C-alpha cells in the first residue's frame, strides 16, 4: 500500500537547524496535511505536531511544522543530542481511507 | 494525563492466534476513533486497523484483512485486536493509538513474535 516519502537519513551538527521533508500526493499530505512523530530507539512514537501544524502541549518550540502543496516539513532548530531519533510523518489518505506513514528519517546529531 | 496500555503480546507458532488488549485512561475513550499500528523489528510504522468511536465501522490494511479483527468495549475503556492465522511477517511491536487530528496518544507497545 502506498506510503509517504521521507529521506532515510540525515545528519546535522549540534546547534544547527535540520529540515525534514515528507512528500505525498493530493489525497493525503496535499489534502489535510501531515503530522510528525519522534521515536527514540526502544520507545513508542511521540507526537510533535498535529496535521494543522500546531504543537501539543509540552513539545519544544524548537520543533515547527509546515506544508507546501504535497510536501510537509518539520524544522528543528538549535539541534541537541536528544534530537537524535527517527522521525515519521503520517497523513490521512482520503482515497484509501486510512493512515499512511512515511518510511521515517533517521536524524543523527 | 492520557494513557494507553497494551497487553496480550507473546510468542506463538505460525498459524496461531493472539488477542491484544489496550486499556485507556485519562480521557473519554468512547469519544475517539482508535487505531492499531505495528512496527516490525528495525522497520518503520505500519497502520493496520482503525475502529470508529462507537465501534460500528472498522477498516484494515490489506496485510491483515481477513485475519485480524478490531473491537472495543467503551464501557470498560478497552480496545482489542484479535489476530488469527499469524505469520512470520506479523512479528513486531503492536501499538494502540488515539486519533485526533493525527495520531496523538500512543501506548508503550506489546511485542508479538511468530515463529515457524
Short mmCIF file of N, CA and C in Angstrom, two decimals, chain A:
data_model
loop_
_atom_site.label_atom_id
_atom_site.label_comp_id
_atom_site.label_asym_id
_atom_site.label_seq_id
_atom_site.Cartn_x
_atom_site.Cartn_y
_atom_site.Cartn_z
N UNK A 1 0.84 -1.20 0.00
CA UNK A 1 0.00 0.00 0.00
C UNK A 1 0.87 1.24 0.00
N UNK A 2 0.42 2.31 -0.67
CA UNK A 2 1.24 3.49 -0.87
C UNK A 2 1.54 4.16 0.44
N UNK A 3 2.74 4.72 0.54
CA UNK A 3 3.13 5.45 1.73
C UNK A 3 3.68 6.80 1.33
N UNK A 4 4.10 7.57 2.33
CA UNK A 4 4.69 8.86 2.13
C UNK A 4 6.20 8.70 1.99
N UNK A 5 6.84 9.66 1.31
CA UNK A 5 8.26 9.54 1.03
C UNK A 5 9.07 10.46 1.94
N UNK A 6 9.99 9.86 2.67
CA UNK A 6 10.91 10.61 3.52
C UNK A 6 12.34 10.16 3.20
N UNK A 7 13.31 11.08 3.26
CA UNK A 7 14.70 10.63 3.11
C UNK A 7 15.05 9.71 4.27
N UNK A 8 15.75 8.61 4.02
CA UNK A 8 16.01 7.64 5.08
C UNK A 8 16.91 8.14 6.18
N UNK A 9 17.80 9.09 5.87
CA UNK A 9 18.72 9.55 6.90
C UNK A 9 19.13 10.99 6.65
N UNK A 10 19.57 11.62 7.75
CA UNK A 10 20.04 13.00 7.68
C UNK A 10 21.01 13.19 8.85
N UNK A 11 22.01 14.02 8.63
CA UNK A 11 23.00 14.29 9.67
C UNK A 11 23.23 15.79 9.76
N UNK A 12 23.16 16.32 10.98
CA UNK A 12 23.39 17.74 11.21
C UNK A 12 24.18 17.92 12.50
N UNK A 13 24.81 19.09 12.62
CA UNK A 13 25.65 19.36 13.79
C UNK A 13 24.84 19.94 14.94
N UNK A 14 25.38 19.79 16.14
CA UNK A 14 24.78 20.39 17.33
C UNK A 14 24.58 21.89 17.12
N UNK A 15 23.42 22.38 17.53
CA UNK A 15 23.12 23.80 17.43
C UNK A 15 22.63 24.26 16.08
N UNK A 16 22.75 23.43 15.08
CA UNK A 16 22.29 23.79 13.74
C UNK A 16 20.80 23.52 13.58
N UNK A 17 20.30 23.80 12.37
CA UNK A 17 18.89 23.60 12.05
C UNK A 17 18.75 22.47 11.04
N UNK A 18 17.81 21.57 11.31
CA UNK A 18 17.53 20.47 10.39
C UNK A 18 16.11 20.63 9.86
N UNK A 19 15.95 20.39 8.58
CA UNK A 19 14.62 20.40 7.97
C UNK A 19 14.35 19.05 7.33
N UNK A 20 13.36 18.35 7.84
CA UNK A 20 12.98 17.04 7.34
C UNK A 20 11.77 17.19 6.43
N UNK A 21 11.74 16.42 5.37
CA UNK A 21 10.63 16.53 4.42
C UNK A 21 9.85 15.23 4.30
N UNK A 22 8.62 15.37 3.83
CA UNK A 22 7.69 14.26 3.71
C UNK A 22 6.80 14.56 2.51
N UNK A 23 6.90 13.74 1.48
CA UNK A 23 6.16 14.00 0.25
C UNK A 23 5.06 12.98 0.03
N UNK A 24 3.88 13.48 -0.25
CA UNK A 24 2.74 12.61 -0.53
C UNK A 24 2.07 13.02 -1.82
N UNK A 25 0.76 13.04 -1.81
CA UNK A 25 0.01 13.45 -3.00
C UNK A 25 -1.23 14.24 -2.59
N UNK A 26 -2.06 14.55 -3.58
CA UNK A 26 -3.25 15.38 -3.32
C UNK A 26 -4.27 14.70 -2.42
N UNK A 27 -4.16 13.37 -2.28
CA UNK A 27 -5.13 12.65 -1.47
C UNK A 27 -4.74 12.57 -0.01
N UNK A 28 -3.51 12.88 0.31
CA UNK A 28 -3.09 12.76 1.72
C UNK A 28 -2.44 14.07 2.20
N UNK A 29 -1.15 14.24 2.01
CA UNK A 29 -0.49 15.45 2.52
C UNK A 29 -1.12 16.71 1.92
N UNK A 30 -1.37 16.69 0.64
CA UNK A 30 -1.93 17.86 -0.04
C UNK A 30 -3.37 18.14 0.34
N UNK A 31 -4.03 17.18 0.96
CA UNK A 31 -5.44 17.32 1.32
C UNK A 31 -5.61 17.88 2.73
N UNK A 32 -5.12 17.15 3.72
CA UNK A 32 -5.31 17.56 5.12
C UNK A 32 -4.01 17.70 5.89
N UNK A 33 -2.88 17.68 5.18
CA UNK A 33 -1.60 17.86 5.86
C UNK A 33 -1.11 16.58 6.52
N UNK A 34 0.03 16.69 7.16
CA UNK A 34 0.65 15.54 7.81
C UNK A 34 1.02 15.92 9.24
N UNK A 35 1.01 14.94 10.10
CA UNK A 35 1.53 15.17 11.44
C UNK A 35 2.89 14.48 11.56
N UNK A 36 3.64 14.87 12.58
CA UNK A 36 5.01 14.38 12.75
C UNK A 36 5.18 13.70 14.09
N UNK A 37 5.96 12.63 14.06
CA UNK A 37 6.23 11.83 15.25
C UNK A 37 7.73 11.68 15.43
N UNK A 38 8.16 11.63 16.68
CA UNK A 38 9.55 11.37 17.02
C UNK A 38 9.62 10.04 17.76
N UNK A 39 10.57 9.20 17.39
CA UNK A 39 10.72 7.93 18.08
C UNK A 39 12.18 7.68 18.43
N UNK A 40 12.45 7.61 19.70
CA UNK A 40 13.78 7.19 20.16
C UNK A 40 13.83 5.67 20.21
N UNK A 41 15.00 5.14 20.01
CA UNK A 41 15.21 3.70 19.99
C UNK A 41 14.61 3.05 21.23
N UNK A 42 13.77 2.05 21.00
CA UNK A 42 13.19 1.30 22.11
C UNK A 42 12.01 1.96 22.78
N UNK A 43 11.53 3.06 22.24
CA UNK A 43 10.41 3.79 22.83
C UNK A 43 9.28 3.94 21.82
N UNK A 44 8.06 4.18 22.30
CA UNK A 44 6.96 4.42 21.36
C UNK A 44 7.11 5.78 20.72
N UNK A 45 6.43 5.99 19.59
CA UNK A 45 6.45 7.32 18.95
C UNK A 45 5.81 8.36 19.86
N UNK A 46 6.23 9.60 19.66
CA UNK A 46 5.70 10.76 20.39
C UNK A 46 5.27 11.79 19.36
N UNK A 47 4.06 12.33 19.53
CA UNK A 47 3.56 13.34 18.60
C UNK A 47 4.31 14.65 18.78
N UNK A 48 4.79 15.20 17.67
CA UNK A 48 5.45 16.51 17.68
C UNK A 48 4.56 17.61 17.13
N UNK A 49 3.73 17.28 16.14
CA UNK A 49 2.84 18.28 15.59
C UNK A 49 1.61 17.60 15.02
N UNK A 50 0.47 18.28 15.15
CA UNK A 50 -0.77 17.82 14.55
C UNK A 50 -0.77 18.16 13.05
N UNK A 51 -1.79 17.68 12.33
CA UNK A 51 -1.87 17.94 10.90
C UNK A 51 -2.01 19.43 10.60
N UNK A 52 -2.60 20.16 11.54
CA UNK A 52 -2.75 21.60 11.32
C UNK A 52 -1.47 22.35 11.68
N UNK A 53 -0.39 21.61 11.94
CA UNK A 53 0.93 22.17 12.22
C UNK A 53 1.07 22.78 13.60
N UNK A 54 0.09 22.59 14.46
CA UNK A 54 0.23 23.08 15.82
C UNK A 54 0.85 22.00 16.70
N UNK A 55 1.56 22.47 17.73
CA UNK A 55 2.26 21.52 18.62
C UNK A 55 1.39 21.13 19.80
N UNK A 56 1.50 19.87 20.24
CA UNK A 56 0.85 19.50 21.51
C UNK A 56 1.55 20.22 22.66
N UNK A 57 0.86 20.36 23.77
CA UNK A 57 1.49 20.99 24.92
C UNK A 57 2.68 20.14 25.37
N UNK A 58 3.74 20.82 25.74
CA UNK A 58 4.93 20.11 26.20
C UNK A 58 5.99 19.90 25.14
N UNK A 59 5.62 20.09 23.89
CA UNK A 59 6.61 19.94 22.81
C UNK A 59 7.36 21.27 22.63
N UNK A 60 8.67 21.17 22.54
CA UNK A 60 9.51 22.36 22.46
C UNK A 60 9.19 23.20 21.23
N UNK A 61 9.31 24.52 21.39
CA UNK A 61 9.12 25.42 20.27
C UNK A 61 10.22 25.28 19.22
N UNK A 62 11.24 24.51 19.51
CA UNK A 62 12.29 24.27 18.52
C UNK A 62 11.77 23.42 17.36
N UNK A 63 10.63 22.78 17.57
CA UNK A 63 10.04 21.94 16.53
C UNK A 63 8.90 22.72 15.87
N UNK A 64 8.98 22.90 14.56
CA UNK A 64 7.89 23.58 13.86
C UNK A 64 7.61 22.86 12.56
N UNK A 65 6.32 22.76 12.24
CA UNK A 65 5.88 22.04 11.04
C UNK A 65 5.24 23.01 10.07
N UNK A 66 5.32 22.65 8.79
CA UNK A 66 4.70 23.46 7.74
C UNK A 66 4.36 22.55 6.57
N UNK A 67 3.67 23.12 5.59
CA UNK A 67 3.31 22.35 4.40
C UNK A 67 3.29 23.26 3.20
N UNK A 68 3.75 22.73 2.09
CA UNK A 68 3.65 23.43 0.82
C UNK A 68 3.21 22.42 -0.22
N UNK A 69 1.98 22.55 -0.68
CA UNK A 69 1.46 21.59 -1.63
C UNK A 69 1.42 20.19 -1.04
N UNK A 70 2.06 19.25 -1.72
CA UNK A 70 2.04 17.86 -1.28
C UNK A 70 3.24 17.49 -0.42
N UNK A 71 4.01 18.48 0.02
CA UNK A 71 5.18 18.21 0.85
C UNK A 71 5.04 18.88 2.21
N UNK A 72 5.19 18.08 3.24
CA UNK A 72 5.21 18.58 4.61
C UNK A 72 6.65 18.64 5.09
N UNK A 73 6.91 19.58 5.98
CA UNK A 73 8.27 19.75 6.50
C UNK A 73 8.25 19.90 8.01
N UNK A 74 9.28 19.40 8.63
CA UNK A 74 9.50 19.58 10.07
C UNK A 74 10.87 20.23 10.24
N UNK A 75 10.87 21.39 10.88
CA UNK A 75 12.13 22.10 11.11
C UNK A 75 12.48 22.02 12.59
N UNK A 76 13.70 21.64 12.86
CA UNK A 76 14.19 21.54 14.24
C UNK A 76 15.36 22.50 14.37
N UNK A 77 15.20 23.51 15.22
CA UNK A 77 16.26 24.49 15.40
C UNK A 77 17.09 24.17 16.65
N UNK A 78 18.29 24.70 16.69
CA UNK A 78 19.16 24.51 17.85
C UNK A 78 19.33 23.05 18.22
N UNK A 79 19.75 22.22 17.27
CA UNK A 79 19.82 20.78 17.48
C UNK A 79 20.56 20.41 18.75
N UNK A 80 19.95 19.47 19.49
CA UNK A 80 20.51 18.96 20.73
C UNK A 80 20.75 17.46 20.61
N UNK A 81 21.60 16.90 21.45
CA UNK A 81 21.87 15.46 21.35
C UNK A 81 20.61 14.60 21.42
N UNK A 82 19.64 15.01 22.23
CA UNK A 82 18.42 14.21 22.38
C UNK A 82 17.52 14.26 21.16
N UNK A 83 17.83 15.13 20.20
CA UNK A 83 17.04 15.18 18.97
C UNK A 83 17.41 14.04 18.04
N UNK A 84 18.49 13.34 18.36
CA UNK A 84 18.87 12.17 17.55
C UNK A 84 17.82 11.09 17.74
N UNK A 85 17.09 10.79 16.66
CA UNK A 85 15.93 9.89 16.74
C UNK A 85 15.44 9.61 15.33
N UNK A 86 14.43 8.76 15.24
CA UNK A 86 13.72 8.55 13.99
C UNK A 86 12.50 9.46 13.96
N UNK A 87 12.24 10.05 12.81
CA UNK A 87 11.11 10.96 12.66
C UNK A 87 10.20 10.43 11.55
N UNK A 88 8.92 10.34 11.87
CA UNK A 88 7.94 9.83 10.92
C UNK A 88 6.87 10.88 10.65
N UNK A 89 6.43 10.95 9.41
CA UNK A 89 5.24 11.74 9.09
C UNK A 89 4.09 10.75 8.87
N UNK A 90 2.89 11.23 9.10
CA UNK A 90 1.70 10.40 8.89
C UNK A 90 0.57 11.30 8.42
N UNK A 91 -0.20 10.82 7.47
CA UNK A 91 -1.31 11.60 6.91
C UNK A 91 -2.50 10.68 6.66
N UNK A 92 -3.68 11.26 6.68
CA UNK A 92 -4.89 10.51 6.34
C UNK A 92 -5.04 10.56 4.82
N UNK A 93 -5.21 9.39 4.22
CA UNK A 93 -5.43 9.34 2.78
C UNK A 93 -6.92 9.22 2.52
N UNK A 94 -7.45 10.23 1.85
CA UNK A 94 -8.91 10.29 1.66
C UNK A 94 -9.40 9.29 0.62
N UNK A 95 -8.51 8.81 -0.23
CA UNK A 95 -8.90 7.80 -1.22
C UNK A 95 -8.83 6.40 -0.63
N UNK A 96 -7.75 6.13 0.09
CA UNK A 96 -7.58 4.82 0.71
C UNK A 96 -8.40 4.68 1.99
N UNK A 97 -8.74 5.82 2.62
CA UNK A 97 -9.48 5.87 3.89
C UNK A 97 -8.73 5.18 5.01
N UNK A 98 -7.43 5.42 5.07
CA UNK A 98 -6.67 5.01 6.24
C UNK A 98 -5.40 5.86 6.34
N UNK A 99 -4.71 5.70 7.46
CA UNK A 99 -3.49 6.46 7.71
C UNK A 99 -2.33 5.88 6.92
N UNK A 100 -1.54 6.76 6.32
CA UNK A 100 -0.33 6.34 5.62
C UNK A 100 0.86 6.99 6.30
N UNK A 101 1.91 6.21 6.48
CA UNK A 101 3.12 6.68 7.13
C UNK A 101 4.24 6.88 6.11
N UNK A 102 5.14 7.77 6.45
CA UNK A 102 6.40 7.82 5.75
C UNK A 102 7.30 6.72 6.28
N UNK A 103 8.36 6.43 5.53
CA UNK A 103 9.27 5.37 5.94
C UNK A 103 10.18 5.76 7.09
N UNK A 104 10.17 7.06 7.45
CA UNK A 104 10.97 7.54 8.57
C UNK A 104 12.32 8.08 8.13
N UNK A 105 12.76 9.11 8.84
CA UNK A 105 14.10 9.68 8.64
C UNK A 105 14.88 9.52 9.93
N UNK A 106 16.04 8.90 9.83
CA UNK A 106 16.92 8.76 11.00
C UNK A 106 17.81 9.98 11.05
N UNK A 107 17.61 10.80 12.08
CA UNK A 107 18.39 12.03 12.24
C UNK A 107 19.57 11.77 13.17
N UNK A 108 20.75 12.05 12.69
CA UNK A 108 21.98 11.93 13.50
C UNK A 108 22.47 13.33 13.83
N UNK A 109 22.71 13.58 15.09
CA UNK A 109 23.20 14.89 15.54
C UNK A 109 24.64 14.73 16.01
#
